[in-house]
PDB file of C-alpha atoms in Angstrom:
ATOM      1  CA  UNK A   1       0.000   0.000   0.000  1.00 67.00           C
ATOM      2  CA  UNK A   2       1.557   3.522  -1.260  1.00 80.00           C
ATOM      3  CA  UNK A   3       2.094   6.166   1.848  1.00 88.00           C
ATOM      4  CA  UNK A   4      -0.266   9.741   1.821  1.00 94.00           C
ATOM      5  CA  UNK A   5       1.672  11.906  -0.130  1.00 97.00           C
ATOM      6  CA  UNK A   6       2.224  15.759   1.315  1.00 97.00           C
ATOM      7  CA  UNK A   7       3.620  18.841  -0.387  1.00 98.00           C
ATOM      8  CA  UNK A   8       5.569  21.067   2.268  1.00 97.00           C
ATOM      9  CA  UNK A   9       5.808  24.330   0.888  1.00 97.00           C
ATOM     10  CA  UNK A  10       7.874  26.773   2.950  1.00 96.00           C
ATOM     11  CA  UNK A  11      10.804  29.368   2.526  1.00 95.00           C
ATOM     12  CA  UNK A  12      12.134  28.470   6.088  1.00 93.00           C
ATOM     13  CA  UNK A  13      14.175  25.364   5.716  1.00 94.00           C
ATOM     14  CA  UNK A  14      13.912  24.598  10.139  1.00 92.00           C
ATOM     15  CA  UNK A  15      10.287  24.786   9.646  1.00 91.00           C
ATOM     16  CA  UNK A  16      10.056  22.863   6.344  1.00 93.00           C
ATOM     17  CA  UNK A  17      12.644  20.297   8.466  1.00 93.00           C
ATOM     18  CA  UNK A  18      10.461  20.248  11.645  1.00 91.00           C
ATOM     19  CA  UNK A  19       6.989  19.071   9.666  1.00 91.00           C
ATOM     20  CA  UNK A  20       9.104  16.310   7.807  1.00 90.00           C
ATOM     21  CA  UNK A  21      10.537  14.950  11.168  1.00 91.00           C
ATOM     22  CA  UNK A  22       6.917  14.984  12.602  1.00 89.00           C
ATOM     23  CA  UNK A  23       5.250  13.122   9.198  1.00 88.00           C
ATOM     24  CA  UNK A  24       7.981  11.431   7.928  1.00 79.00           C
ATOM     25  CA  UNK A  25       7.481   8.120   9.652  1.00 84.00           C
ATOM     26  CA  UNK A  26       4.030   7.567   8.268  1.00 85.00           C
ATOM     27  CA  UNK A  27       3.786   9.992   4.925  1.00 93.00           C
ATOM     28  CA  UNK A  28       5.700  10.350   1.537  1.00 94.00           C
ATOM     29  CA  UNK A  29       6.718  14.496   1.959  1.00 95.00           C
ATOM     30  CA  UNK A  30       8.429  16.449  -1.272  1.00 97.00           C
ATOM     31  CA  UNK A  31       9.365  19.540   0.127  1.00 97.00           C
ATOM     32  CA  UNK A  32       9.444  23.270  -1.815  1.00 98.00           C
ATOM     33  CA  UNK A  33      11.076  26.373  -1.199  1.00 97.00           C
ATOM     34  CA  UNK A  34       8.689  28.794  -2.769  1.00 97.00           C
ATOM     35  CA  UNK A  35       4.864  28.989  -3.974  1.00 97.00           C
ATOM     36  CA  UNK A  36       6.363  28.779  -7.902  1.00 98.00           C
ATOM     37  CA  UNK A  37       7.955  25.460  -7.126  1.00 98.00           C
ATOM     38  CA  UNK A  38       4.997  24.310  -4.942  1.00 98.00           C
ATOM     39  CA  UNK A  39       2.757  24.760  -8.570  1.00 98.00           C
ATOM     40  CA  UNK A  40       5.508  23.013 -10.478  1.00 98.00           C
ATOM     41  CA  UNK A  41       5.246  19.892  -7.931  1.00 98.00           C
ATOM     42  CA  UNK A  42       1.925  19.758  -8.203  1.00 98.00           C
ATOM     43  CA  UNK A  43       1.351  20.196 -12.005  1.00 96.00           C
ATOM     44  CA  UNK A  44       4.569  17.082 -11.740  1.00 97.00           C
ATOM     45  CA  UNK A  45       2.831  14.926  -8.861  1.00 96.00           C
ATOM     46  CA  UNK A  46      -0.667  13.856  -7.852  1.00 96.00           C
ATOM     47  CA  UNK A  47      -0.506  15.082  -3.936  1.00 98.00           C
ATOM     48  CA  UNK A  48      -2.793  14.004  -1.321  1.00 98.00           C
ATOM     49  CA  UNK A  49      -2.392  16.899   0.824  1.00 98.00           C
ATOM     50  CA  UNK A  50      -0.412  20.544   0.913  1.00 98.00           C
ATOM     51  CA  UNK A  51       0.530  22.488   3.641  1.00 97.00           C
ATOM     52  CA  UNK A  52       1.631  25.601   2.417  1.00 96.00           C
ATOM     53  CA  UNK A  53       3.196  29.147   3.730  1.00 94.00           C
ATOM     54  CA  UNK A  54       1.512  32.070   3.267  1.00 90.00           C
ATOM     55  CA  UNK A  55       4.606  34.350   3.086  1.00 89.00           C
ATOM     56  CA  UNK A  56       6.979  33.074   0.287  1.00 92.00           C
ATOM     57  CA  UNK A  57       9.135  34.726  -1.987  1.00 90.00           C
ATOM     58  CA  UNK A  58       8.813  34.198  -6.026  1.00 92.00           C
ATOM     59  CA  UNK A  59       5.054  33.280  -5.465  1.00 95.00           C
ATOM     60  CA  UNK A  60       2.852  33.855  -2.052  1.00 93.00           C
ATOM     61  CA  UNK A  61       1.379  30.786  -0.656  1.00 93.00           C
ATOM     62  CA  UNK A  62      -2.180  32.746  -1.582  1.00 91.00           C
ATOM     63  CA  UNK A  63      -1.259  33.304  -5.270  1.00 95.00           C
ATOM     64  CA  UNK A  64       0.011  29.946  -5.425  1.00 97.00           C
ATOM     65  CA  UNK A  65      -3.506  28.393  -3.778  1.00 95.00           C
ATOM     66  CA  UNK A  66      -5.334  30.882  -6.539  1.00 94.00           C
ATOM     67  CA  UNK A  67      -3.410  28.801  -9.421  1.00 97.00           C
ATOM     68  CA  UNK A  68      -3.772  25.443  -7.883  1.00 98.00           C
ATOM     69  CA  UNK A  69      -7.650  25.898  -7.323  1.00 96.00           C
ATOM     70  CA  UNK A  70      -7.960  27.219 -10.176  1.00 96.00           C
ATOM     71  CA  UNK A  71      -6.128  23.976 -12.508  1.00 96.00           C
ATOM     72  CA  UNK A  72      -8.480  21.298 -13.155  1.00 96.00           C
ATOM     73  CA  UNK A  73      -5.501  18.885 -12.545  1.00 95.00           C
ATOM     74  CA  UNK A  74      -4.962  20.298  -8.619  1.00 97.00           C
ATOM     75  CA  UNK A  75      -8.155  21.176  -8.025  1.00 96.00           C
ATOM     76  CA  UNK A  76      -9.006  18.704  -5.834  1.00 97.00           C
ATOM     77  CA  UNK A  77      -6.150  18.228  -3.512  1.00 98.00           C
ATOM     78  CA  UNK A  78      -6.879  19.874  -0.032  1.00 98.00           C
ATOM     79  CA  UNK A  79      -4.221  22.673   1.032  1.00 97.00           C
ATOM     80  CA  UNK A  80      -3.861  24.257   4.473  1.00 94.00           C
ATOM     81  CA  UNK A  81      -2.126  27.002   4.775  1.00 90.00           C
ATOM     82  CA  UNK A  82       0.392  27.983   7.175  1.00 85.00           C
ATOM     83  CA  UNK A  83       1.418  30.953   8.705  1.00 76.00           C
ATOM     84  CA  UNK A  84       2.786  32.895  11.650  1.00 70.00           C
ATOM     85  CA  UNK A  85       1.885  36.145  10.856  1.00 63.00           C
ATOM     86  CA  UNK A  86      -1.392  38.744  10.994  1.00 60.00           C
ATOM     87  CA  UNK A  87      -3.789  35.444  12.089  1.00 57.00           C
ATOM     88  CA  UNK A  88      -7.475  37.162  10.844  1.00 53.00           C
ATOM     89  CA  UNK A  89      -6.241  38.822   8.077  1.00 54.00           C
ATOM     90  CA  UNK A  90      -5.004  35.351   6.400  1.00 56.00           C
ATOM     91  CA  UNK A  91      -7.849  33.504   8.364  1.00 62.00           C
ATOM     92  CA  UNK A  92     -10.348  35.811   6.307  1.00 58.00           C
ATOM     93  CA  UNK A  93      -8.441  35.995   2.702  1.00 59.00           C
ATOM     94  CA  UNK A  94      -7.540  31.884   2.897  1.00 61.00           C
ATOM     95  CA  UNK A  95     -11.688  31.401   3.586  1.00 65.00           C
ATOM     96  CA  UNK A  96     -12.255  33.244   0.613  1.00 61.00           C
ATOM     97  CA  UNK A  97      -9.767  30.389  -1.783  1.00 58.00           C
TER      98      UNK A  97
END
């Protein structure tokens, strides 16, 4: 039986580091750096999950959502985004992907 496989998208490498230590054990994780290379991995691979930064360089973690819910081919795959920073002003503008 395959493992669940989850898209880390992050710019922080520790933090990127820290959710593969925790899922590692039970999940298939590809990591990416950015929000551009989080769209290219997903256009590549068929992902069961995404947790993705809000605050990325290249591509925001909110533009990159936009694309990927917006691509018949990515759709469907659930995303949570992360995020450390301004809680109900990303609470509000993630409700509205």
């Amino acid at each position: 039986m395959s493992k669940i496989k989850i898209l880390i998208a992050d710019d922080e490498e520790h933090i990127r580091q820290l959710v593969c230590s925790i899922l590692d054990k039970g999940y298939q994780i590809v990591q990416a750096r950015n929000g551009e290379e989080a769209v290219k991995e997903s256009r590549e691979q068929n992902f069961d999950l995404i947790l993705m930064d809000i605050m990325m360089p290249k591509l925001d973690g909110l533009a990159a959502c936009c694309m990927l819910k917006g691509d018949k081919q990515t759709s469907s795959t659930p995303i949570i985004m992360l995020t450390g920073v301004g809680y109900e002003l990303n609470k509000k503008l993630s409700q509205q992907l």
